[in-house]
mmCIF file of C-alpha atoms in Angstrom:
data_model
loop_
_atom_site.group_PDB
_atom_site.id
_atom_site.type_symbol
_atom_site.label_atom_id
_atom_site.label_comp_id
_atom_site.label_asym_id
_atom_site.label_seq_id
_atom_site.Cartn_x
_atom_site.Cartn_y
_atom_site.Cartn_z
ATOM 1 C CA GLY A 1 114.487 106.503 103.645
ATOM 2 C CA ALA A 2 111.593 105.961 105.957
ATOM 3 C CA GLY A 3 109.526 104.024 103.448
ATOM 4 C CA VAL A 4 109.616 102.455 100.017
ATOM 5 C CA SER A 5 109.953 105.107 97.357
ATOM 6 C CA GLN A 6 108.944 104.665 93.718
ATOM 7 C CA SER A 7 109.462 106.983 90.786
ATOM 8 C CA PRO A 8 108.008 108.297 88.663
ATOM 9 C CA ARG A 9 104.557 108.353 90.230
ATOM 10 C CA TYR A 10 102.962 108.558 86.773
ATOM 11 C CA LYS A 11 104.369 107.650 83.391
ATOM 12 C CA VAL A 12 102.756 108.095 80.009
ATOM 13 C CA ALA A 13 104.435 106.298 77.135
ATOM 14 C CA LYS A 14 103.681 105.942 73.475
ATOM 15 C CA ARG A 15 103.331 102.404 72.266
ATOM 16 C CA GLY A 16 106.743 101.064 71.362
ATOM 17 C CA GLN A 17 108.686 103.254 73.775
ATOM 18 C CA ASP A 18 110.957 101.854 76.454
ATOM 19 C CA VAL A 19 110.311 102.805 80.086
ATOM 20 C CA ALA A 20 112.251 102.421 83.328
ATOM 21 C CA LEU A 21 110.601 102.355 86.721
ATOM 22 C CA ARG A 22 112.617 102.872 89.875
ATOM 23 C CA CYS A 23 112.185 101.459 93.355
ATOM 24 C CA ASP A 24 114.139 102.523 96.428
ATOM 25 C CA PRO A 25 113.354 100.039 99.227
ATOM 26 C CA ILE A 26 113.691 100.539 102.945
ATOM 27 C CA SER A 27 117.361 100.634 103.843
ATOM 28 C CA GLY A 28 118.650 97.233 104.938
ATOM 29 C CA HIS A 29 115.749 95.256 103.544
ATOM 30 C CA VAL A 30 116.964 92.074 101.922
ATOM 31 C CA SER A 31 113.878 91.150 99.906
ATOM 32 C CA LEU A 32 112.412 93.174 97.062
ATOM 33 C CA PHE A 33 109.296 92.318 95.084
ATOM 34 C CA TRP A 34 107.720 93.785 91.970
ATOM 35 C CA TYR A 35 103.998 93.395 91.409
ATOM 36 C CA GLN A 36 101.690 94.513 88.609
ATOM 37 C CA GLN A 37 98.216 95.723 89.503
ATOM 38 C CA ALA A 38 95.652 96.119 86.754
ATOM 39 C CA LEU A 39 92.633 98.330 87.344
ATOM 40 C CA GLY A 40 90.235 96.697 89.790
ATOM 41 C CA GLN A 41 92.512 93.713 90.348
ATOM 42 C CA GLY A 42 94.877 92.542 93.028
ATOM 43 C CA PRO A 43 98.658 92.725 92.775
ATOM 44 C CA GLU A 44 100.134 90.068 90.491
ATOM 45 C CA PHE A 45 103.678 88.901 91.184
ATOM 46 C CA LEU A 46 106.360 89.785 88.646
ATOM 47 C CA THR A 47 109.768 89.131 90.171
ATOM 48 C CA TYR A 48 111.673 88.719 93.440
ATOM 49 C CA PHE A 49 115.176 89.719 94.561
ATOM 50 C CA GLN A 50 117.128 88.628 97.581
ATOM 51 C CA ASN A 51 119.816 91.306 97.814
ATOM 52 C CA GLU A 52 121.206 91.552 94.266
ATOM 53 C CA ALA A 53 120.169 88.062 93.218
ATOM 54 C CA GLN A 54 117.012 87.684 91.159
ATOM 55 C CA LEU A 55 115.690 84.436 92.581
ATOM 56 C CA ASP A 56 112.318 84.330 90.880
ATOM 57 C CA LYS A 57 111.197 85.972 87.654
ATOM 58 C CA SER A 58 108.400 83.585 86.865
ATOM 59 C CA GLY A 59 105.788 86.342 86.821
ATOM 60 C CA LEU A 60 107.376 88.505 84.127
ATOM 61 C CA PRO A 61 104.821 88.393 81.283
ATOM 62 C CA SER A 62 107.283 88.515 78.394
ATOM 63 C CA ASP A 63 110.933 89.004 77.527
ATOM 64 C CA ARG A 64 110.169 92.700 77.102
ATOM 65 C CA PHE A 65 110.222 92.943 80.893
ATOM 66 C CA PHE A 66 113.550 93.084 82.664
ATOM 67 C CA ALA A 67 114.437 93.869 86.286
ATOM 68 C CA GLU A 68 117.685 94.413 88.105
ATOM 69 C CA ARG A 69 118.998 95.270 91.546
ATOM 70 C CA PRO A 70 122.737 95.492 90.946
ATOM 71 C CA GLU A 71 123.914 96.604 94.388
ATOM 72 C CA GLY A 72 121.218 94.995 96.441
ATOM 73 C CA SER A 73 119.342 98.203 97.156
ATOM 74 C CA VAL A 74 117.679 100.250 94.389
ATOM 75 C CA SER A 75 115.858 98.245 91.756
ATOM 76 C CA THR A 76 114.775 99.137 88.227
ATOM 77 C CA LEU A 77 112.007 97.508 86.248
ATOM 78 C CA LYS A 78 112.430 98.085 82.516
ATOM 79 C CA ILE A 79 109.790 97.481 79.904
ATOM 80 C CA GLN A 80 110.888 97.517 76.298
ATOM 81 C CA ARG A 81 108.648 98.289 73.345
ATOM 82 C CA THR A 82 105.663 99.016 75.568
ATOM 83 C CA GLN A 83 102.226 97.745 74.547
ATOM 84 C CA GLN A 84 98.796 98.941 75.621
ATOM 85 C CA GLU A 85 98.314 95.823 77.737
ATOM 86 C CA ASP A 86 101.282 96.943 79.853
ATOM 87 C CA SER A 87 99.164 99.775 81.248
ATOM 88 C CA ALA A 88 98.864 99.143 84.982
ATOM 89 C CA VAL A 89 100.182 100.229 88.340
ATOM 90 C CA TYR A 90 103.568 98.742 89.110
ATOM 91 C CA LEU A 91 104.109 98.183 92.812
ATOM 92 C CA CYS A 92 107.385 97.626 94.579
ATOM 93 C CA ALA A 93 107.583 96.080 98.033
ATOM 94 C CA SER A 94 110.384 95.181 100.389
ATOM 95 C CA SER A 95 110.783 93.083 103.505
ATOM 96 C CA LEU A 96 113.502 92.764 106.079
ATOM 97 C CA ARG A 97 114.744 89.232 105.517
ATOM 98 C CA GLY A 98 115.012 86.832 102.617
ATOM 99 C CA LEU A 99 113.063 83.747 101.632
ATOM 100 C CA ARG A 100 110.598 84.174 104.460
ATOM 101 C CA GLY A 101 106.889 83.675 103.867
ATOM 102 C CA ASP A 102 105.985 85.022 107.289
ATOM 103 C CA GLU A 103 107.161 88.579 106.751
ATOM 104 C CA LYS A 104 104.933 91.541 106.078
ATOM 105 C CA LEU A 105 105.659 93.589 103.006
ATOM 106 C CA PHE A 106 106.220 97.324 102.904
ATOM 107 C CA PHE A 107 104.844 98.810 99.712
ATOM 108 C CA GLY A 108 105.600 101.944 97.743
ATOM 109 C CA SER A 109 102.843 104.088 96.254
ATOM 110 C CA GLY A 110 103.410 102.570 92.843
ATOM 111 C CA THR A 111 104.055 103.863 89.343
ATOM 112 C CA GLN A 112 100.962 104.225 87.190
ATOM 113 C CA LEU A 113 101.957 103.446 83.612
ATOM 114 C CA SER A 114 99.677 104.445 80.769
ATOM 115 C CA VAL A 115 100.604 103.310 77.270
ATOM 116 C CA LEU A 116 98.873 105.206 74.492
ATOM 117 C CA ALA B 1 99.913 76.482 93.866
ATOM 118 C CA GLN B 2 98.386 79.128 96.040
ATOM 119 C CA LYS B 3 95.074 80.844 95.506
ATOM 120 C CA VAL B 4 93.168 83.549 97.343
ATOM 121 C CA THR B 5 89.532 84.284 96.608
ATOM 122 C CA GLN B 6 87.763 87.452 97.673
ATOM 123 C CA ALA B 7 84.310 86.992 96.241
ATOM 124 C CA GLN B 8 83.005 90.403 97.289
ATOM 125 C CA THR B 9 84.069 92.969 94.705
ATOM 126 C CA GLU B 10 82.492 95.968 96.405
ATOM 127 C CA ILE B 11 80.644 96.547 99.669
ATOM 128 C CA SER B 12 78.779 99.715 100.494
ATOM 129 C CA VAL B 13 77.680 100.486 104.048
ATOM 130 C CA VAL B 14 76.541 103.420 106.095
ATOM 131 C CA GLU B 15 78.744 104.686 108.876
ATOM 132 C CA LYS B 16 78.492 102.749 112.172
ATOM 133 C CA GLU B 17 77.410 99.556 110.449
ATOM 134 C CA ASP B 18 79.447 96.402 110.988
ATOM 135 C CA VAL B 19 80.931 94.833 107.864
ATOM 136 C CA THR B 20 82.700 91.531 107.177
ATOM 137 C CA LEU B 21 85.113 90.990 104.318
ATOM 138 C CA ASP B 22 85.480 87.400 103.202
ATOM 139 C CA CYS B 23 88.681 85.584 102.234
ATOM 140 C CA VAL B 24 88.997 81.951 101.166
ATOM 141 C CA TYR B 25 92.361 80.415 100.370
ATOM 142 C CA GLU B 26 93.960 77.318 98.861
ATOM 143 C CA THR B 27 97.488 76.069 99.514
ATOM 144 C CA ARG B 28 99.484 72.861 99.582
ATOM 145 C CA ASP B 29 101.856 74.122 102.245
ATOM 146 C CA THR B 30 101.279 72.682 105.691
ATOM 147 C CA THR B 31 102.722 75.837 107.219
ATOM 148 C CA TYR B 32 101.416 79.066 105.761
ATOM 149 C CA TYR B 33 100.697 82.686 106.578
ATOM 150 C CA LEU B 34 97.668 84.838 105.918
ATOM 151 C CA PHE B 35 97.674 88.607 105.696
ATOM 152 C CA TRP B 36 95.308 91.512 105.290
ATOM 153 C CA TYR B 37 96.424 94.758 103.654
ATOM 154 C CA LYS B 38 94.567 98.051 103.218
ATOM 155 C CA GLN B 39 94.956 100.162 100.072
ATOM 156 C CA PRO B 40 93.607 103.690 100.507
ATOM 157 C CA PRO B 41 93.123 106.001 97.507
ATOM 158 C CA SER B 42 96.766 107.097 97.788
ATOM 159 C CA GLY B 43 97.685 103.659 96.453
ATOM 160 C CA GLU B 44 100.140 102.351 99.044
ATOM 161 C CA LEU B 45 99.204 98.981 100.514
ATOM 162 C CA VAL B 46 99.466 99.001 104.285
ATOM 163 C CA PHE B 47 99.860 95.864 106.378
ATOM 164 C CA LEU B 48 97.079 95.185 108.882
ATOM 165 C CA ILE B 49 97.603 91.698 110.277
ATOM 166 C CA ARG B 50 99.385 88.367 109.826
ATOM 167 C CA ARG B 51 98.109 84.999 111.014
ATOM 168 C CA ASN B 52 100.124 81.757 111.121
ATOM 169 C CA SER B 53 98.450 78.511 110.069
ATOM 170 C CA PHE B 54 99.227 76.873 113.389
ATOM 171 C CA ASP B 55 97.529 79.608 115.397
ATOM 172 C CA GLU B 56 93.756 79.636 115.001
ATOM 173 C CA GLN B 57 93.134 82.071 117.814
ATOM 174 C CA ASN B 58 90.999 84.933 116.641
ATOM 175 C CA GLU B 59 92.320 88.428 117.091
ATOM 176 C CA ILE B 60 90.776 91.762 117.914
ATOM 177 C CA SER B 61 92.438 95.120 117.481
ATOM 178 C CA GLY B 62 90.186 98.023 118.313
ATOM 179 C CA ARG B 63 87.329 98.004 115.796
ATOM 180 C CA TYR B 64 89.033 95.319 113.704
ATOM 181 C CA SER B 65 88.723 91.581 114.251
ATOM 182 C CA TRP B 66 89.811 88.529 112.290
ATOM 183 C CA ASN B 67 88.263 85.069 112.220
ATOM 184 C CA PHE B 68 90.605 82.307 111.006
ATOM 185 C CA GLN B 69 89.014 78.902 110.369
ATOM 186 C CA LYS B 70 91.222 76.165 108.908
ATOM 187 C CA SER B 71 88.248 73.834 108.523
ATOM 188 C CA THR B 72 86.734 76.149 105.914
ATOM 189 C CA SER B 73 90.033 77.670 104.676
ATOM 190 C CA SER B 74 88.785 81.130 105.509
ATOM 191 C CA PHE B 75 90.284 84.215 107.072
ATOM 192 C CA ASN B 76 87.547 86.816 107.369
ATOM 193 C CA PHE B 77 87.942 90.416 108.483
ATOM 194 C CA THR B 78 85.276 92.331 110.395
ATOM 195 C CA ILE B 79 85.143 96.069 110.969
ATOM 196 C CA THR B 80 82.835 97.055 113.796
ATOM 197 C CA ALA B 81 81.114 100.440 113.751
ATOM 198 C CA SER B 82 82.603 101.382 110.385
ATOM 199 C CA GLN B 83 83.840 104.898 109.733
ATOM 200 C CA VAL B 84 84.313 106.910 106.563
ATOM 201 C CA VAL B 85 88.082 106.606 106.989
ATOM 202 C CA ASP B 86 87.731 102.840 106.583
ATOM 203 C CA SER B 87 86.865 103.376 102.911
ATOM 204 C CA ALA B 88 89.591 101.601 100.933
ATOM 205 C CA VAL B 89 90.350 98.442 99.023
ATOM 206 C CA TYR B 90 91.231 95.529 101.289
ATOM 207 C CA PHE B 91 93.402 92.655 100.127
ATOM 208 C CA CYS B 92 93.827 89.231 101.616
ATOM 209 C CA ALA B 93 97.169 87.549 100.885
ATOM 210 C CA LEU B 94 98.743 84.142 101.395
ATOM 211 C CA SER B 95 102.306 82.860 101.506
ATOM 212 C CA GLY B 96 103.783 79.582 102.594
ATOM 213 C CA PHE B 97 106.836 78.230 104.290
ATOM 214 C CA GLU B 98 107.930 76.893 100.897
ATOM 215 C CA SER B 99 105.881 79.144 98.611
ATOM 216 C CA TYR B 100 107.239 82.333 100.120
ATOM 217 C CA ILE B 101 106.065 84.699 97.369
ATOM 218 C CA PRO B 102 102.819 86.285 98.614
ATOM 219 C CA THR B 103 99.716 85.701 96.499
ATOM 220 C CA PHE B 104 97.003 88.343 96.695
ATOM 221 C CA GLY B 105 93.273 88.195 96.194
ATOM 222 C CA ARG B 106 91.582 90.618 93.817
ATOM 223 C CA GLY B 107 90.510 92.835 96.700
ATOM 224 C CA THR B 108 87.245 94.103 98.144
ATOM 225 C CA SER B 109 86.399 97.763 97.775
ATOM 226 C CA LEU B 110 84.719 99.058 100.927
ATOM 227 C CA ILE B 111 82.755 102.278 100.707
ATOM 228 C CA VAL B 112 81.521 103.767 103.952
ATOM 229 C CA HIS B 113 78.943 106.513 103.528
ATOM 230 C CA PRO B 114 78.470 109.208 106.166
#
């Protein structure tokens, strides 16, 4: 597609439910990032993929968070047994090449997760 | 470790005023990159500019200008003659040659009143 696409745009979950958030990056982009943005805060890094390889998952807050990008394109962020503190906007971004600090990121519109 | 500080949480101006958004950074990388992104109400962060650490030349793009000063570890963003459409949250970000994962500041919310 022309840009980074994320779905769903909004997700309401009951505490304890599992959720799956989808990111479809720009075609051909090697790098894919997931960020978490709490209300009034900046994006906080969660995890990074270069093609299908998850090279950095140091930002995942707990083992309830899991991400994958099995074919090097679409990525899914899964949160198990959701808690209220998981409520945030989850942003996906992609960039053309891998392991490059000088590249601009292309962001999706995010998934706003509300855990009740 | 990388750190980006945007001390201004919210700025409110009247249209046509000039406004400067501050960004101070910390990094151990000798080669690094600074960015500004704009996040309108729709939520999607949009890239505005990138500056390399070895290029301290200031840049102007229309009503936007950026002042990079290594001596003070700052990369400030000025909007001249602000317009209502400039209302958004602006983020400063930093990545390095080795620390390639971008780190973002907490953002500055700019409100431009007609």
